[in-house]
PDB file of C-alpha atoms in Angstrom:
ATOM      1  CA  MET U   1      -0.049 -28.708   9.097  1.00  0.00           C
ATOM      2  CA  SER U   2       2.259 -28.624  12.025  1.00  0.00           C
ATOM      3  CA  THR U   3       4.997 -26.187  13.125  1.00  0.00           C
ATOM      4  CA  ILE U   4       8.461 -27.740  12.748  1.00  0.00           C
ATOM      5  CA  ARG U   5      11.293 -26.769  15.083  1.00  0.00           C
ATOM      6  CA  LEU U   6      14.462 -26.320  13.383  1.00  0.00           C
ATOM      7  CA  PRO U   7      18.168 -27.113  14.868  1.00  0.00           C
ATOM      8  CA  ASN U   8      19.950 -24.163  15.114  1.00  0.00           C
ATOM      9  CA  TYR U   9      23.083 -25.429  13.886  1.00  0.00           C
ATOM     10  CA  ILE U  10      22.548 -25.406  10.197  1.00  0.00           C
ATOM     11  CA  TYR U  11      25.529 -22.374   9.551  1.00  0.00           C
ATOM     12  CA  LYS U  12      27.661 -25.119  11.290  1.00  0.00           C
ATOM     13  CA  MET U  13      27.596 -27.158   7.093  1.00  0.00           C
ATOM     14  CA  ARG U  14      30.071 -25.276   5.861  1.00  0.00           C
ATOM     15  CA  ARG U  15      29.745 -27.681   2.345  1.00  0.00           C
ATOM     16  CA  LEU U  16      25.987 -27.039   1.845  1.00  0.00           C
ATOM     17  CA  ARG U  17      24.765 -25.629  -1.086  1.00  0.00           C
ATOM     18  CA  HIS U  18      21.056 -26.333  -1.684  1.00  0.00           C
ATOM     19  CA  LEU U  19      18.889 -26.008   1.525  1.00  0.00           C
ATOM     20  CA  PHE U  20      15.150 -26.374   1.143  1.00  0.00           C
ATOM     21  CA  LEU U  21      13.072 -25.122   4.263  1.00  0.00           C
ATOM     22  CA  ARG U  22       9.779 -25.274   5.009  1.00  0.00           C
ATOM     23  CA  GLU U  23       8.186 -21.596   6.193  1.00  0.00           C
ATOM     24  CA  ASN U  24       6.149 -23.227   9.642  1.00  0.00           C
ATOM     25  CA  ARG U  25       9.332 -23.203  11.707  1.00  0.00           C
ATOM     26  CA  VAL U  26      10.581 -21.687  14.408  1.00  0.00           C
ATOM     27  CA  SER U  27      14.628 -22.194  15.611  1.00  0.00           C
ATOM     28  CA  ARG U  28      15.332 -24.517  18.633  1.00  0.00           C
ATOM     29  CA  GLY U  29      15.724 -22.109  21.720  1.00  0.00           C
ATOM     30  CA  GLY U  30      13.944 -18.778  19.638  1.00  0.00           C
ATOM     31  CA  GLY U  31      16.322 -16.761  17.465  1.00  0.00           C
ATOM     32  CA  LYS U  32      16.479 -16.497  14.302  1.00  0.00           C
ATOM     33  CA  LEU U  33      17.620 -18.944  11.811  1.00  0.00           C
ATOM     34  CA  LYS U  34      21.609 -18.365  11.135  1.00  0.00           C
ATOM     35  CA  LEU U  35      23.116 -18.871   7.664  1.00  0.00           C
ATOM     36  CA  LYS U  36      26.126 -16.842   8.279  1.00  0.00           C
ATOM     37  CA  GLY U  37      28.997 -19.003   6.676  1.00  0.00           C
ATOM     38  CA  LEU U  38      27.523 -20.699   4.275  1.00  0.00           C
ATOM     39  CA  ASN U  39      29.894 -19.348   1.500  1.00  0.00           C
ATOM     40  CA  GLU U  40      28.919 -22.618  -0.467  1.00  0.00           C
ATOM     41  CA  LEU U  41      25.357 -21.971  -0.494  1.00  0.00           C
ATOM     42  CA  GLU U  42      23.616 -21.535  -3.876  1.00  0.00           C
ATOM     43  CA  MET U  43      20.060 -22.053  -3.646  1.00  0.00           C
ATOM     44  CA  ILE U  44      17.784 -21.746  -0.489  1.00  0.00           C
ATOM     45  CA  THR U  45      13.645 -21.777  -0.749  1.00  0.00           C
ATOM     46  CA  GLY U  46      11.723 -21.387   1.694  1.00  0.00           C
ATOM     47  CA  PHE U  47      13.190 -18.719   3.489  1.00  0.00           C
ATOM     48  CA  ASN U  48      10.872 -16.531   5.983  1.00  0.00           C
ATOM     49  CA  SER U  49      12.485 -13.007   7.369  1.00  0.00           C
ATOM     50  CA  LEU U  50      10.917 -13.497  10.448  1.00  0.00           C
ATOM     51  CA  VAL U  51      11.952 -16.897  11.311  1.00  0.00           C
ATOM     52  CA  ASP U  52      16.114 -16.657   9.281  1.00  0.00           C
ATOM     53  CA  ASP U  53      18.177 -14.175   9.887  1.00  0.00           C
ATOM     54  CA  ILE U  54      18.341 -11.572   6.047  1.00  0.00           C
ATOM     55  CA  THR U  55      21.277 -10.335   7.332  1.00  0.00           C
ATOM     56  CA  HIS U  56      23.044 -13.680   6.830  1.00  0.00           C
ATOM     57  CA  LEU U  57      21.160 -13.983   3.542  1.00  0.00           C
ATOM     58  CA  LEU U  58      22.892 -11.169   2.046  1.00  0.00           C
ATOM     59  CA  LYS U  59      26.269 -12.304   2.999  1.00  0.00           C
ATOM     60  CA  LEU U  60      26.345 -15.612   1.175  1.00  0.00           C
ATOM     61  CA  PRO U  61      28.459 -14.786  -1.738  1.00  0.00           C
ATOM     62  CA  LYS U  62      27.390 -17.839  -4.183  1.00  0.00           C
ATOM     63  CA  LEU U  63      23.494 -17.439  -4.009  1.00  0.00           C
ATOM     64  CA  ARG U  64      21.884 -17.716  -7.114  1.00  0.00           C
ATOM     65  CA  VAL U  65      18.622 -19.054  -6.660  1.00  0.00           C
ATOM     66  CA  LEU U  66      16.520 -17.583  -3.807  1.00  0.00           C
ATOM     67  CA  GLU U  67      12.543 -18.011  -3.015  1.00  0.00           C
ATOM     68  CA  GLY U  68      10.872 -17.210   0.145  1.00  0.00           C
ATOM     69  CA  THR U  69       8.215 -14.518   2.110  1.00  0.00           C
ATOM     70  CA  ILE U  70       9.893 -11.649   3.346  1.00  0.00           C
ATOM     71  CA  CYS U  71       7.577  -9.706   5.843  1.00  0.00           C
ATOM     72  CA  ASP U  72       8.527  -6.280   7.187  1.00  0.00           C
ATOM     73  CA  GLU U  73       9.488  -3.407   5.298  1.00  0.00           C
ATOM     74  CA  GLU U  74      12.686  -3.337   6.376  1.00  0.00           C
ATOM     75  CA  SER U  75      13.618  -7.081   5.452  1.00  0.00           C
ATOM     76  CA  LEU U  76      12.478  -5.977   2.238  1.00  0.00           C
ATOM     77  CA  SER U  77      14.170  -2.749   1.621  1.00  0.00           C
ATOM     78  CA  MET U  78      17.583  -4.565   2.513  1.00  0.00           C
ATOM     79  CA  ILE U  79      16.954  -7.820   0.120  1.00  0.00           C
ATOM     80  CA  VAL U  80      15.952  -5.300  -2.955  1.00  0.00           C
ATOM     81  CA  ASP U  81      19.033  -3.294  -2.689  1.00  0.00           C
ATOM     82  CA  HIS U  82      21.092  -6.376  -2.563  1.00  0.00           C
ATOM     83  CA  MET U  83      19.099  -7.914  -5.228  1.00  0.00           C
ATOM     84  CA  LEU U  84      19.859  -4.802  -7.422  1.00  0.00           C
ATOM     85  CA  ILE U  85      23.425  -4.725  -6.756  1.00  0.00           C
ATOM     86  CA  HIS U  86      23.877  -7.908  -7.892  1.00  0.00           C
ATOM     87  CA  GLN U  87      21.880  -8.134 -10.857  1.00  0.00           C
ATOM     88  CA  GLU U  88      24.249 -10.643 -12.355  1.00  0.00           C
ATOM     89  CA  ARG U  89      24.731 -12.771 -10.093  1.00  0.00           C
ATOM     90  CA  PHE U  90      21.085 -13.875  -9.581  1.00  0.00           C
ATOM     91  CA  ARG U  91      19.576 -16.852 -12.159  1.00  0.00           C
ATOM     92  CA  SER U  92      16.094 -17.011  -9.968  1.00  0.00           C
ATOM     93  CA  ILE U  93      14.180 -14.891  -7.836  1.00  0.00           C
ATOM     94  CA  LYS U  94      10.451 -15.697  -6.064  1.00  0.00           C
ATOM     95  CA  LEU U  95       9.279 -13.402  -3.522  1.00  0.00           C
ATOM     96  CA  ARG U  96       6.440 -13.532  -1.312  1.00  0.00           C
ATOM     97  CA  ILE U  97       5.718  -9.792   0.577  1.00  0.00           C
ATOM     98  CA  ASP U  98       3.417 -10.359   3.161  1.00  0.00           C
ATOM     99  CA  MET U  99       2.750  -7.130   5.154  1.00  0.00           C
ATOM    100  CA  ASP U 100       0.858  -4.177   5.093  1.00  0.00           C
ATOM    101  CA  VAL U 101       1.696  -1.756   3.064  1.00  0.00           C
ATOM    102  CA  ASN U 102       0.532   1.997   1.790  1.00  0.00           C
ATOM    103  CA  MET U 103       0.812   1.597  -2.092  1.00  0.00           C
ATOM    104  CA  ASN U 104      -0.678   5.004  -2.673  1.00  0.00           C
ATOM    105  CA  SER U 105       1.993   6.986  -0.756  1.00  0.00           C
ATOM    106  CA  GLU U 106       5.456   7.686  -2.194  1.00  0.00           C
ATOM    107  CA  ASP U 107       7.300   5.433  -0.252  1.00  0.00           C
ATOM    108  CA  GLY U 108       5.126   2.494  -1.016  1.00  0.00           C
ATOM    109  CA  SER U 109       5.011   3.175  -4.832  1.00  0.00           C
ATOM    110  CA  THR U 110       9.100   4.018  -4.649  1.00  0.00           C
ATOM    111  CA  LEU U 111       9.969   0.368  -3.117  1.00  0.00           C
ATOM    112  CA  LEU U 112       7.579  -1.652  -5.553  1.00  0.00           C
ATOM    113  CA  ARG U 113       8.900   0.090  -8.454  1.00  0.00           C
ATOM    114  CA  ARG U 114      12.835  -0.902  -7.104  1.00  0.00           C
ATOM    115  CA  LEU U 115      11.706  -4.402  -6.339  1.00  0.00           C
ATOM    116  CA  VAL U 116       9.685  -4.893 -10.168  1.00  0.00           C
ATOM    117  CA  MET U 117      13.610  -3.530 -11.229  1.00  0.00           C
ATOM    118  CA  CYS U 118      15.053  -6.970 -10.253  1.00  0.00           C
ATOM    119  CA  ARG U 119      15.775  -8.674 -13.835  1.00  0.00           C
ATOM    120  CA  SER U 120      15.627 -12.218 -12.131  1.00  0.00           C
ATOM    121  CA  LEU U 121      12.573 -11.316 -10.559  1.00  0.00           C
ATOM    122  CA  TYR U 122      10.195 -14.341 -12.270  1.00  0.00           C
ATOM    123  CA  TYR U 123       7.750 -15.102  -9.560  1.00  0.00           C
ATOM    124  CA  LEU U 124       5.663 -12.109  -7.583  1.00  0.00           C
ATOM    125  CA  GLY U 125       3.094 -12.958  -4.398  1.00  0.00           C
ATOM    126  CA  ILE U 126       1.685  -9.183  -2.454  1.00  0.00           C
ATOM    127  CA  LEU U 127      -0.492  -9.786   0.160  1.00  0.00           C
ATOM    128  CA  HIS U 128      -2.434  -6.683   1.736  1.00  0.00           C
ATOM    129  CA  TRP U 129      -0.152  -3.642  -0.576  1.00  0.00           C
ATOM    130  CA  ARG U 130      -3.284  -1.647  -0.573  1.00  0.00           C
ATOM    131  CA  MET U 131      -3.126   0.164  -4.238  1.00  0.00           C
ATOM    132  CA  SER U 132      -6.482   2.389  -5.404  1.00  0.00           C
ATOM    133  CA  LYS U 133      -4.802   1.361  -8.765  1.00  0.00           C
ATOM    134  CA  LEU U 134      -1.279  -0.248 -10.252  1.00  0.00           C
ATOM    135  CA  LEU U 135       1.297   2.047 -11.524  1.00  0.00           C
ATOM    136  CA  ALA U 136       1.063   2.014 -14.916  1.00  0.00           C
ATOM    137  CA  TYR U 137       4.031   3.662 -15.757  1.00  0.00           C
ATOM    138  CA  GLU U 138       6.014   0.702 -14.168  1.00  0.00           C
ATOM    139  CA  VAL U 139       4.576  -1.918 -16.612  1.00  0.00           C
ATOM    140  CA  HIS U 140       7.942  -2.186 -19.039  1.00  0.00           C
ATOM    141  CA  ARG U 141       9.842  -2.868 -15.691  1.00  0.00           C
ATOM    142  CA  TYR U 142       7.701  -6.310 -15.309  1.00  0.00           C
ATOM    143  CA  GLN U 143       9.574  -8.049 -18.565  1.00  0.00           C
ATOM    144  CA  ASN U 144      10.146 -10.976 -16.525  1.00  0.00           C
ATOM    145  CA  VAL U 145       7.895 -11.818 -14.065  1.00  0.00           C
ATOM    146  CA  ILE U 146       6.446 -14.851 -15.541  1.00  0.00           C
ATOM    147  CA  GLU U 147       3.820 -15.435 -12.372  1.00  0.00           C
ATOM    148  CA  LEU U 148       1.581 -13.080 -10.310  1.00  0.00           C
ATOM    149  CA  ASN U 149      -0.392 -13.427  -7.443  1.00  0.00           C
ATOM    150  CA  LEU U 150      -2.539 -10.557  -5.892  1.00  0.00           C
ATOM    151  CA  TRP U 151      -4.233 -10.810  -2.241  1.00  0.00           C
ATOM    152  CA  ASP U 152      -6.256  -7.707  -0.661  1.00  0.00           C
ATOM    153  CA  SER U 153      -4.479  -5.147  -2.290  1.00  0.00           C
ATOM    154  CA  MET U 154      -8.158  -3.406  -2.437  1.00  0.00           C
ATOM    155  CA  THR U 155      -7.078  -2.177  -6.319  1.00  0.00           C
ATOM    156  CA  GLU U 156     -10.182   0.255  -7.285  1.00  0.00           C
ATOM    157  CA  GLU U 157      -9.147   0.403 -10.884  1.00  0.00           C
ATOM    158  CA  ASP U 158      -9.528  -2.279 -13.548  1.00  0.00           C
ATOM    159  CA  PRO U 159      -6.234  -4.037 -13.031  1.00  0.00           C
ATOM    160  CA  MET U 160      -6.305  -5.960 -16.048  1.00  0.00           C
ATOM    161  CA  GLU U 161      -5.306  -2.810 -18.349  1.00  0.00           C
ATOM    162  CA  ILE U 162      -1.846  -2.741 -16.826  1.00  0.00           C
ATOM    163  CA  LEU U 163      -1.379  -6.180 -16.533  1.00  0.00           C
ATOM    164  CA  GLU U 164      -2.820  -7.818 -19.560  1.00  0.00           C
ATOM    165  CA  LYS U 165       0.624  -5.769 -20.774  1.00  0.00           C
ATOM    166  CA  LEU U 166       3.014  -7.536 -19.409  1.00  0.00           C
ATOM    167  CA  PRO U 167       5.213  -9.621 -22.323  1.00  0.00           C
ATOM    168  CA  MET U 168       5.725 -12.651 -20.465  1.00  0.00           C
ATOM    169  CA  LEU U 169       2.813 -13.430 -17.900  1.00  0.00           C
ATOM    170  CA  ARG U 170       1.781 -16.593 -17.668  1.00  0.00           C
ATOM    171  CA  GLU U 171      -0.263 -17.160 -14.570  1.00  0.00           C
ATOM    172  CA  LEU U 172      -1.982 -14.838 -12.698  1.00  0.00           C
ATOM    173  CA  ASN U 173      -3.974 -15.343  -9.573  1.00  0.00           C
ATOM    174  CA  LEU U 174      -6.420 -12.153  -8.381  1.00  0.00           C
ATOM    175  CA  SER U 175      -7.881 -13.048  -4.769  1.00  0.00           C
ATOM    176  CA  THR U 176      -9.585 -12.577  -2.054  1.00  0.00           C
ATOM    177  CA  ASP U 177     -10.038  -8.529  -2.860  1.00  0.00           C
ATOM    178  CA  ALA U 178      -7.703  -8.182  -4.884  1.00  0.00           C
ATOM    179  CA  TYR U 179      -9.645  -5.822  -6.930  1.00  0.00           C
ATOM    180  CA  VAL U 180     -12.983  -4.017  -5.418  1.00  0.00           C
ATOM    181  CA  GLY U 181     -14.189  -3.073  -9.010  1.00  0.00           C
ATOM    182  CA  ARG U 182     -17.645  -3.693 -10.976  1.00  0.00           C
ATOM    183  CA  GLU U 183     -16.110  -4.629 -13.947  1.00  0.00           C
ATOM    184  CA  MET U 184     -13.075  -6.281 -15.997  1.00  0.00           C
ATOM    185  CA  VAL U 185     -12.516  -5.866 -19.448  1.00  0.00           C
ATOM    186  CA  CYS U 186      -9.252  -7.522 -21.280  1.00  0.00           C
ATOM    187  CA  GLY U 187      -8.555  -5.956 -24.275  1.00  0.00           C
ATOM    188  CA  ALA U 188      -8.163  -7.761 -27.861  1.00  0.00           C
ATOM    189  CA  THR U 189      -4.490  -7.936 -27.502  1.00  0.00           C
ATOM    190  CA  GLY U 190      -3.678  -8.704 -23.986  1.00  0.00           C
ATOM    191  CA  PHE U 191      -1.970 -11.920 -21.824  1.00  0.00           C
ATOM    192  CA  PRO U 192      -0.198 -13.148 -24.948  1.00  0.00           C
ATOM    193  CA  GLN U 193       1.100 -15.474 -23.583  1.00  0.00           C
ATOM    194  CA  LEU U 194      -1.041 -16.325 -19.935  1.00  0.00           C
ATOM    195  CA  ARG U 195      -1.559 -19.532 -19.689  1.00  0.00           C
ATOM    196  CA  LYS U 196      -3.494 -19.587 -16.468  1.00  0.00           C
ATOM    197  CA  ILE U 197      -5.975 -16.884 -15.015  1.00  0.00           C
ATOM    198  CA  MET U 198      -7.754 -17.788 -11.403  1.00  0.00           C
ATOM    199  CA  LEU U 199     -10.272 -15.331 -10.265  1.00  0.00           C
ATOM    200  CA  GLU U 200     -11.437 -15.526  -6.126  1.00  0.00           C
ATOM    201  CA  GLY U 201     -12.956 -13.629  -4.124  1.00  0.00           C
ATOM    202  CA  LEU U 202     -13.605 -10.545  -5.630  1.00  0.00           C
ATOM    203  CA  PRO U 203     -16.858  -9.373  -3.992  1.00  0.00           C
ATOM    204  CA  ASN U 204     -17.728  -6.628  -6.324  1.00  0.00           C
ATOM    205  CA  LEU U 205     -17.030  -8.119  -9.632  1.00  0.00           C
ATOM    206  CA  VAL U 206     -20.115  -8.232 -11.560  1.00  0.00           C
ATOM    207  CA  GLU U 207     -19.299  -7.829 -14.970  1.00  0.00           C
ATOM    208  CA  TRP U 208     -16.422  -9.552 -17.127  1.00  0.00           C
ATOM    209  CA  ARG U 209     -15.472  -8.720 -21.079  1.00  0.00           C
ATOM    210  CA  VAL U 210     -12.836 -10.876 -23.097  1.00  0.00           C
ATOM    211  CA  GLU U 211     -12.655  -9.352 -26.219  1.00  0.00           C
ATOM    212  CA  LYS U 212     -11.448 -11.867 -28.946  1.00  0.00           C
ATOM    213  CA  GLY U 213      -7.817 -11.870 -29.514  1.00  0.00           C
ATOM    214  CA  ALA U 214      -7.040 -11.960 -25.923  1.00  0.00           C
ATOM    215  CA  MET U 215      -5.652 -14.843 -23.643  1.00  0.00           C
ATOM    216  CA  PRO U 216      -4.542 -16.147 -27.252  1.00  0.00           C
ATOM    217  CA  ASN U 217      -2.686 -19.085 -25.650  1.00  0.00           C
ATOM    218  CA  LEU U 218      -5.352 -19.773 -22.266  1.00  0.00           C
ATOM    219  CA  SER U 219      -5.574 -23.029 -21.001  1.00  0.00           C
ATOM    220  CA  THR U 220      -6.990 -23.438 -17.254  1.00  0.00           C
ATOM    221  CA  LEU U 221      -9.939 -20.972 -16.013  1.00  0.00           C
ATOM    222  CA  GLU U 222     -10.505 -20.551 -12.403  1.00  0.00           C
ATOM    223  CA  ILE U 223     -13.516 -18.693 -11.119  1.00  0.00           C
ATOM    224  CA  ARG U 224     -14.447 -18.684  -7.592  1.00  0.00           C
ATOM    225  CA  ARG U 225     -16.583 -17.064  -4.967  1.00  0.00           C
ATOM    226  CA  CYS U 226     -17.468 -13.983  -7.137  1.00  0.00           C
ATOM    227  CA  ARG U 227     -21.012 -14.163  -6.570  1.00  0.00           C
ATOM    228  CA  LYS U 228     -21.547 -11.039  -7.689  1.00  0.00           C
ATOM    229  CA  LEU U 229     -21.118 -12.019 -11.208  1.00  0.00           C
ATOM    230  CA  LYS U 230     -23.207 -12.710 -13.803  1.00  0.00           C
ATOM    231  CA  MET U 231     -22.051 -14.753 -16.829  1.00  0.00           C
ATOM    232  CA  MET U 232     -19.304 -16.059 -18.287  1.00  0.00           C
ATOM    233  CA  PRO U 233     -17.286 -13.833 -20.677  1.00  0.00           C
ATOM    234  CA  ASP U 234     -18.868 -13.754 -24.298  1.00  0.00           C
ATOM    235  CA  GLY U 235     -15.438 -13.695 -25.369  1.00  0.00           C
ATOM    236  CA  LEU U 236     -14.303 -16.823 -24.416  1.00  0.00           C
ATOM    237  CA  LYS U 237     -15.585 -18.853 -27.264  1.00  0.00           C
ATOM    238  CA  PHE U 238     -12.763 -17.327 -29.121  1.00  0.00           C
ATOM    239  CA  ILE U 239      -9.757 -19.355 -27.428  1.00  0.00           C
ATOM    240  CA  THR U 240      -9.373 -22.262 -28.542  1.00  0.00           C
ATOM    241  CA  THR U 241      -6.826 -23.617 -26.216  1.00  0.00           C
ATOM    242  CA  LEU U 242      -9.052 -23.923 -23.263  1.00  0.00           C
ATOM    243  CA  LYS U 243      -8.184 -27.027 -21.301  1.00  0.00           C
ATOM    244  CA  LYS U 244      -9.726 -26.633 -18.070  1.00  0.00           C
ATOM    245  CA  LEU U 245     -12.217 -24.419 -16.962  1.00  0.00           C
ATOM    246  CA  SER U 246     -13.029 -24.355 -12.575  1.00  0.00           C
ATOM    247  CA  ILE U 247     -16.167 -23.259 -11.370  1.00  0.00           C
ATOM    248  CA  VAL U 248     -16.336 -23.004  -7.718  1.00  0.00           C
ATOM    249  CA  GLY U 249     -19.143 -21.133  -5.170  1.00  0.00           C
ATOM    250  CA  MET U 250     -20.552 -19.054  -7.647  1.00  0.00           C
ATOM    251  CA  ALA U 251     -24.082 -17.329  -6.893  1.00  0.00           C
ATOM    252  CA  GLU U 252     -27.091 -19.863  -7.983  1.00  0.00           C
ATOM    253  CA  GLU U 253     -28.410 -17.484 -11.122  1.00  0.00           C
ATOM    254  CA  PHE U 254     -24.268 -17.769 -12.717  1.00  0.00           C
ATOM    255  CA  GLU U 255     -25.166 -18.336 -16.060  1.00  0.00           C
ATOM    256  CA  GLU U 256     -21.967 -20.672 -17.759  1.00  0.00           C
TER     257      GLU U 256
END
């Protein structure tokens, strides 16, 4: 996909209310895209902290809907502070975090804790945040997260024990070394609202067990490139809502 060069005069469109941006773009003339003065702006999608001025974003008084990618820790800390201060203003927040952060450190875990306290956060995608285990004591804070995507987090302990407790979660994607352990278990009461789950590129996963009663509303299951996984969970036979099953790039001996 080609890069888009966007003229850096959007800030002159004072009556603009909705701004839809492509993330693979740069501003003409260099520098970050100016948003200062767009006081009527209510929605912005495709925001990217690499090419857009986050200090301008935080000064938009009517912003209600935000979708974007944050690529540095300073910008993430700034936007989390802003979202927590203005909890009542935001209706919908979708964030993709793309940076190297050690979640096993105190600073890393504090940053995640504050992020998930934002009540309007419904989508969270995390790339490259290394964590040996998920933060179990923070589960109650994920009340509004509907979709969760984890990439390259290198989690060593089974994440399902934590994730299955998220009451509103409808879509879960674990991709490319998100989990590096050998076994996963979905408990009998886990994932009450989950509609879709994708497991992709989990290199060490050998066994996945699904207990009767787990994922009672699941409609889509995708398993890709989990080459050590031996067979489909027997417990899937209890899920009567499953409509779509996709198996791609598995070992020849994989038993469906």
